[in-house]
Amino acid sequence: MRKALLIDAHALIHRTYHALPPLTAPDGSPTGALYGLAGMLLKILGAMKPDYVVAAFDRPEKTFREDLFTDYKAQRPEAPNDLIAQFKEARVLCTTMGISVVEMPGVEADDVLGTLAERFHSEGAEVVILTGDMDALQLVDDARSIRVLGLKRGVSETQEYREADVREKYGVEPRELPDYKGFAGDASDNIRGVRGVGPKGAQRLIKTYGTLEGVYEHLFDLAEKEREKLTAGREDAFLSRKLNTISRDIPLVANVSEMRFHPDWAAARHYFEARGFTSIVRRLPAE
């Protein structure tokens, strides 16, 4: 079976920026996050040997989630200039390595990844999503050969997530995660969920009733205090689920057959040498 590696480049740059010390290229430009990204990609590419490789990036435009909820991700500090510069340069790095770059105005990288996962699956490919963001776990599907490779510790270790791993982490099925987060919320995205329910309560409710609709159809099976919380938070629950649900059918103008991985290691060597990435250059495959 052909393999497709889908990279949440925006999330990975964030992780490498905060996990590694700052570095600068000979021309003075910031490169610490880029160095970490390059090392991580070489490691994964060497181990997986994918047929297709795509990097998805966030865009600065407002998304439908911000239209639905103006406080979406509002708690996050503004990105510093040296990080913004590396977001931009990461696109060049990926392209130089032979990695296709896909982004769409007003669309988050998660939704690009969800849509590409569907398209590659329909083409008969095994899909691996490399990310530092656990939102992608809702896409895991053993029967359809879609799994997630998440960062486990800093940026040096990864963990593979199949359905059993998601169940162990959250106590629900991957497909149930948006409903689970409808109740539990997601502090990393400033999504509140239902006040007073929490992760354990969300897990119990979704395991018992399956969906938000199932829970609200059985409100009178629950204790009075819990019923009151759920009734008061009904609107928040459905909004939180919508905010947490990754789109899988955005109108991407992208042909997956054109995303085959054809690395130009000579170009990559020149690029990394110019930025002083000596250890990365030593790890490059022979040209």
Tab-separated table of C-alpha atoms in Angstrom:
chain	number	residue	atom	x	y	z
A	1	MET	CA	0.000	0.000	0.000
A	2	ARG	CA	1.262	3.473	-0.860
A	3	LYS	CA	1.981	5.777	2.067
A	4	ALA	CA	1.053	9.433	2.476
A	5	LEU	CA	2.702	11.559	5.170
A	6	LEU	CA	0.652	14.640	6.060
A	7	ILE	CA	2.524	17.207	8.138
A	8	ASP	CA	0.941	19.782	10.441
A	9	ALA	CA	3.821	22.151	9.783
A	10	HIS	CA	2.348	25.055	11.727
A	11	ALA	CA	2.010	23.003	14.922
A	12	LEU	CA	5.476	21.474	14.530
A	13	ILE	CA	7.132	24.879	14.091
A	14	HIS	CA	5.436	26.037	17.298
A	15	ARG	CA	6.756	23.003	19.175
A	16	THR	CA	10.305	23.231	17.872
A	17	TYR	CA	10.425	26.991	18.512
A	18	HIS	CA	9.603	26.527	22.197
A	19	ALA	CA	11.567	23.290	22.686
A	20	LEU	CA	14.925	24.317	21.221
A	21	PRO	CA	17.336	27.188	21.900
A	22	PRO	CA	17.342	30.084	19.430
A	23	LEU	CA	19.767	29.821	16.531
A	24	THR	CA	20.696	32.217	13.765
A	25	ALA	CA	21.952	31.677	10.229
A	26	PRO	CA	25.164	33.350	9.029
A	27	ASP	CA	23.000	36.158	7.623
A	28	GLY	CA	21.464	36.731	11.070
A	29	SER	CA	18.012	35.308	10.347
A	30	PRO	CA	16.388	33.152	13.079
A	31	THR	CA	16.616	29.410	12.458
A	32	GLY	CA	16.126	27.497	15.731
A	33	ALA	CA	12.626	26.239	14.916
A	34	LEU	CA	13.625	25.486	11.319
A	35	TYR	CA	16.573	23.426	12.512
A	36	GLY	CA	14.279	21.376	14.738
A	37	LEU	CA	11.743	20.919	11.954
A	38	ALA	CA	14.390	19.781	9.473
A	39	GLY	CA	15.806	17.231	11.886
A	40	MET	CA	12.380	15.858	12.710
A	41	LEU	CA	11.386	15.559	9.061
A	42	LEU	CA	14.592	13.759	8.089
A	43	LYS	CA	14.038	11.254	10.886
A	44	ILE	CA	10.413	10.536	9.943
A	45	LEU	CA	11.078	10.447	6.201
A	46	GLY	CA	13.907	7.984	6.690
A	47	ALA	CA	11.838	5.688	8.888
A	48	MET	CA	8.586	5.829	6.927
A	49	LYS	CA	9.772	6.162	3.310
A	50	PRO	CA	6.478	7.696	2.136
A	51	ASP	CA	5.290	7.924	-1.446
A	52	TYR	CA	3.545	11.255	-0.859
A	53	VAL	CA	4.466	14.072	1.531
A	54	VAL	CA	2.412	17.210	2.149
A	55	ALA	CA	2.894	20.043	4.651
A	56	ALA	CA	-0.171	22.043	5.717
A	57	PHE	CA	0.064	25.569	7.106
A	58	ASP	CA	-2.324	27.931	8.872
A	59	ARG	CA	-3.093	31.240	7.223
A	60	PRO	CA	-3.483	34.668	8.890
A	61	GLU	CA	-7.046	35.253	7.664
A	62	LYS	CA	-10.057	34.742	9.943
A	63	THR	CA	-11.603	31.273	9.871
A	64	PHE	CA	-15.196	30.130	10.282
A	65	ARG	CA	-14.373	29.234	13.889
A	66	GLU	CA	-13.566	32.850	14.713
A	67	ASP	CA	-16.796	33.887	13.016
A	68	LEU	CA	-18.685	31.442	15.254
A	69	PHE	CA	-16.796	32.320	18.447
A	70	THR	CA	-14.828	35.547	18.629
A	71	ASP	CA	-12.773	34.299	21.605
A	72	TYR	CA	-11.491	31.236	19.720
A	73	LYS	CA	-7.766	30.940	20.590
A	74	ALA	CA	-7.989	34.491	21.978
A	75	GLN	CA	-5.914	33.575	25.045
A	76	ARG	CA	-2.821	32.851	22.963
A	77	PRO	CA	-0.122	35.535	22.973
A	78	GLU	CA	0.800	37.167	19.694
A	79	ALA	CA	3.604	35.311	17.921
A	80	PRO	CA	7.004	37.035	18.203
A	81	ASN	CA	8.613	38.331	15.030
A	82	ASP	CA	11.329	35.670	14.953
A	83	LEU	CA	8.672	32.935	15.043
A	84	ILE	CA	6.613	34.604	12.302
A	85	ALA	CA	9.728	34.773	10.127
A	86	GLN	CA	10.302	31.043	10.596
A	87	PHE	CA	6.687	30.203	9.738
A	88	LYS	CA	7.273	31.910	6.397
A	89	GLU	CA	10.669	30.299	5.823
A	90	ALA	CA	9.341	26.838	6.721
A	91	ARG	CA	7.404	26.855	3.466
A	92	VAL	CA	10.686	27.346	1.584
A	93	LEU	CA	12.364	24.614	3.631
A	94	CYS	CA	9.599	22.119	2.835
A	95	THR	CA	9.537	22.953	-0.864
A	96	THR	CA	13.324	22.630	-1.067
A	97	MET	CA	13.080	19.162	0.485
A	98	GLY	CA	10.548	18.099	-2.162
A	99	ILE	CA	7.551	18.373	0.170
A	100	SER	CA	4.311	19.746	-1.287
A	101	VAL	CA	2.951	22.771	0.598
A	102	VAL	CA	-0.818	23.228	0.853
A	103	GLU	CA	-2.695	26.101	2.482
A	104	MET	CA	-5.960	27.907	1.907
A	105	PRO	CA	-7.050	31.396	2.987
A	106	GLY	CA	-9.488	31.274	5.903
A	107	VAL	CA	-8.830	27.568	6.545
A	108	GLU	CA	-6.835	26.053	9.413
A	109	ALA	CA	-4.138	23.474	8.788
A	110	ASP	CA	-6.238	20.866	10.664
A	111	ASP	CA	-9.000	21.171	8.077
A	112	VAL	CA	-6.498	20.913	5.235
A	113	LEU	CA	-5.134	17.737	6.833
A	114	GLY	CA	-8.608	16.285	7.383
A	115	THR	CA	-9.537	16.875	3.756
A	116	LEU	CA	-6.259	15.490	2.421
A	117	ALA	CA	-6.590	12.408	4.637
A	118	GLU	CA	-9.954	11.702	2.995
A	119	ARG	CA	-8.573	12.225	-0.499
A	120	PHE	CA	-5.527	10.035	0.014
A	121	HIS	CA	-7.689	7.327	1.577
A	122	SER	CA	-9.977	7.415	-1.459
A	123	GLU	CA	-6.857	6.862	-3.590
A	124	GLY	CA	-6.025	3.736	-1.596
A	125	ALA	CA	-3.114	5.159	0.395
A	126	GLU	CA	-2.189	4.578	4.019
A	127	VAL	CA	-2.219	7.948	5.811
A	128	VAL	CA	0.046	9.120	8.631
A	129	ILE	CA	-0.525	12.583	10.129
A	130	LEU	CA	2.525	14.086	11.843
A	131	THR	CA	1.479	16.748	14.337
A	132	GLY	CA	2.095	18.363	17.684
A	133	ASP	CA	-1.647	19.050	18.077
A	134	MET	CA	-3.892	16.362	19.541
A	135	ASP	CA	-6.983	17.694	17.731
A	136	ALA	CA	-6.017	15.415	14.835
A	137	LEU	CA	-6.717	12.291	16.918
A	138	GLN	CA	-10.363	12.474	15.848
A	139	LEU	CA	-9.164	11.485	12.355
A	140	VAL	CA	-7.653	8.161	13.490
A	141	ASP	CA	-9.389	5.239	11.786
A	142	ASP	CA	-7.850	1.763	11.853
A	143	ALA	CA	-10.174	0.323	9.204
A	144	ARG	CA	-9.226	3.096	6.787
A	145	SER	CA	-5.488	3.037	7.629
A	146	ILE	CA	-5.400	6.589	9.018
A	147	ARG	CA	-3.175	7.107	12.061
A	148	VAL	CA	-1.515	9.971	13.869
A	149	LEU	CA	2.126	10.387	14.812
A	150	GLY	CA	2.251	12.834	17.702
A	151	LEU	CA	5.138	14.426	19.551
A	152	LYS	CA	5.613	12.670	22.863
A	153	ARG	CA	8.391	14.559	24.630
A	154	GLY	CA	9.775	17.841	23.377
A	155	VAL	CA	10.532	17.174	19.726
A	156	SER	CA	12.797	14.143	20.061
A	157	GLU	CA	10.203	11.390	20.535
A	158	THR	CA	6.987	10.530	18.753
A	159	GLN	CA	4.047	8.325	19.629
A	160	GLU	CA	1.848	6.512	17.161
A	161	TYR	CA	-1.879	6.728	17.784
A	162	ARG	CA	-4.255	4.076	16.589
A	163	GLU	CA	-7.806	3.663	17.874
A	164	ALA	CA	-6.738	1.743	20.994
A	165	ASP	CA	-4.265	4.494	21.903
A	166	VAL	CA	-6.969	7.154	21.626
A	167	ARG	CA	-9.292	5.075	23.813
A	168	GLU	CA	-6.536	4.708	26.393
A	169	LYS	CA	-5.854	8.459	26.433
A	170	TYR	CA	-9.424	9.796	26.418
A	171	GLY	CA	-11.690	6.845	27.160
A	172	VAL	CA	-13.712	7.367	23.960
A	173	GLU	CA	-13.440	6.461	20.283
A	174	PRO	CA	-11.606	8.852	17.926
A	175	ARG	CA	-14.854	9.723	16.138
A	176	GLU	CA	-16.382	10.644	19.527
A	177	LEU	CA	-13.720	13.207	20.432
A	178	PRO	CA	-15.625	16.248	19.096
A	179	ASP	CA	-18.629	15.270	21.257
A	180	TYR	CA	-16.342	14.592	24.224
A	181	LYS	CA	-14.784	18.044	23.829
A	182	GLY	CA	-18.248	19.522	23.430
A	183	PHE	CA	-18.631	18.800	27.133
A	184	ALA	CA	-15.005	18.915	28.327
A	185	GLY	CA	-13.904	21.886	26.208
A	186	ASP	CA	-10.352	22.490	25.039
A	187	ALA	CA	-8.364	25.040	27.023
A	188	SER	CA	-5.596	25.165	24.407
A	189	ASP	CA	-8.075	26.685	21.936
A	190	ASN	CA	-10.051	28.650	24.557
A	191	ILE	CA	-13.111	26.443	23.983
A	192	ARG	CA	-15.080	26.277	27.210
A	193	GLY	CA	-17.331	23.228	26.886
A	194	VAL	CA	-19.963	22.876	29.630
A	195	ARG	CA	-19.066	24.364	32.985
A	196	GLY	CA	-18.751	21.764	35.750
A	197	VAL	CA	-18.647	18.638	33.553
A	198	GLY	CA	-14.900	18.165	33.024
A	199	PRO	CA	-12.996	15.357	31.284
A	200	LYS	CA	-14.202	12.519	33.518
A	201	GLY	CA	-17.816	13.574	33.258
A	202	ALA	CA	-17.506	14.019	29.499
A	203	GLN	CA	-15.966	10.565	29.143
A	204	ARG	CA	-18.762	8.936	31.150
A	205	LEU	CA	-21.520	10.731	29.261
A	206	ILE	CA	-20.138	9.962	25.800
A	207	LYS	CA	-19.347	6.332	26.655
A	208	THR	CA	-22.918	5.913	27.894
A	209	TYR	CA	-24.893	7.900	25.308
A	210	GLY	CA	-22.516	8.235	22.339
A	211	THR	CA	-23.205	11.808	21.210
A	212	LEU	CA	-24.352	15.180	22.514
A	213	GLU	CA	-27.779	14.444	21.066
A	214	GLY	CA	-27.854	11.120	22.897
A	215	VAL	CA	-27.039	12.782	26.203
A	216	TYR	CA	-29.670	15.487	25.814
A	217	GLU	CA	-32.287	12.902	24.854
A	218	HIS	CA	-31.638	11.183	28.191
A	219	LEU	CA	-31.322	14.179	30.513
A	220	PHE	CA	-33.913	12.808	32.907
A	221	ASP	CA	-31.842	9.650	33.399
A	222	LEU	CA	-29.213	11.820	35.095
A	223	ALA	CA	-28.933	13.251	38.589
A	224	GLU	CA	-30.599	16.623	39.099
A	225	LYS	CA	-27.394	18.634	39.568
A	226	GLU	CA	-25.787	17.214	36.449
A	227	ARG	CA	-29.000	17.729	34.506
A	228	GLU	CA	-29.019	21.391	35.539
A	229	LYS	CA	-25.405	21.879	34.398
A	230	LEU	CA	-26.088	20.269	31.049
A	231	THR	CA	-29.281	22.231	30.518
A	232	ALA	CA	-27.555	25.535	31.285
A	233	GLY	CA	-24.622	24.644	29.035
A	234	ARG	CA	-26.489	23.137	26.101
A	235	GLU	CA	-25.653	25.944	23.668
A	236	ASP	CA	-21.989	25.895	24.723
A	237	ALA	CA	-21.830	22.116	24.225
A	238	PHE	CA	-22.981	22.225	20.612
A	239	LEU	CA	-20.851	25.269	19.815
A	240	SER	CA	-17.792	23.606	21.368
A	241	ARG	CA	-18.358	20.452	19.325
A	242	LYS	CA	-18.601	22.464	16.120
A	243	LEU	CA	-15.396	24.350	16.943
A	244	ASN	CA	-13.585	21.088	17.685
A	245	THR	CA	-14.744	19.206	14.589
A	246	ILE	CA	-12.151	18.996	11.816
A	247	SER	CA	-13.562	19.559	8.338
A	248	ARG	CA	-12.890	16.792	5.834
A	249	ASP	CA	-14.398	18.263	2.698
A	250	ILE	CA	-13.065	21.780	2.199
A	251	PRO	CA	-12.802	22.816	-1.486
A	252	LEU	CA	-9.047	22.456	-1.782
A	253	VAL	CA	-7.659	23.032	-5.247
A	254	ALA	CA	-5.109	20.268	-4.887
A	255	ASN	CA	-4.466	17.075	-6.824
A	256	VAL	CA	-3.051	14.364	-4.571
A	257	SER	CA	-1.445	12.589	-7.530
A	258	GLU	CA	0.830	15.630	-7.900
A	259	MET	CA	2.080	15.355	-4.303
A	260	ARG	CA	4.525	12.506	-4.785
A	261	PHE	CA	7.699	12.862	-2.784
A	262	HIS	CA	10.598	13.552	-5.138
A	263	PRO	CA	13.378	14.983	-2.961
A	264	ASP	CA	16.217	16.982	-4.444
A	265	TRP	CA	18.904	16.286	-1.856
A	266	ALA	CA	21.453	18.438	-3.681
A	267	ALA	CA	19.165	21.461	-3.356
A	268	ALA	CA	18.450	20.563	0.263
A	269	ARG	CA	22.171	20.297	0.996
A	270	HIS	CA	22.789	23.757	-0.456
A	271	TYR	CA	19.866	25.204	1.523
A	272	PHE	CA	21.009	23.734	4.846
A	273	GLU	CA	24.663	24.638	4.293
A	274	ALA	CA	23.656	28.272	3.711
A	275	ARG	CA	21.934	28.267	7.117
A	276	GLY	CA	24.770	26.626	9.002
A	277	PHE	CA	22.898	23.364	9.669
A	278	THR	CA	26.070	21.264	9.678
A	279	SER	CA	24.621	18.288	11.550
A	280	ILE	CA	21.572	18.241	9.258
A	281	VAL	CA	23.826	18.224	6.175
A	282	ARG	CA	25.667	15.176	7.543
A	283	ARG	CA	22.356	13.319	7.860
A	284	LEU	CA	21.201	13.910	4.288
A	285	PRO	CA	20.981	10.862	2.014
A	286	ALA	CA	23.503	10.540	-0.764
A	287	GLU	CA	22.559	12.523	-3.854
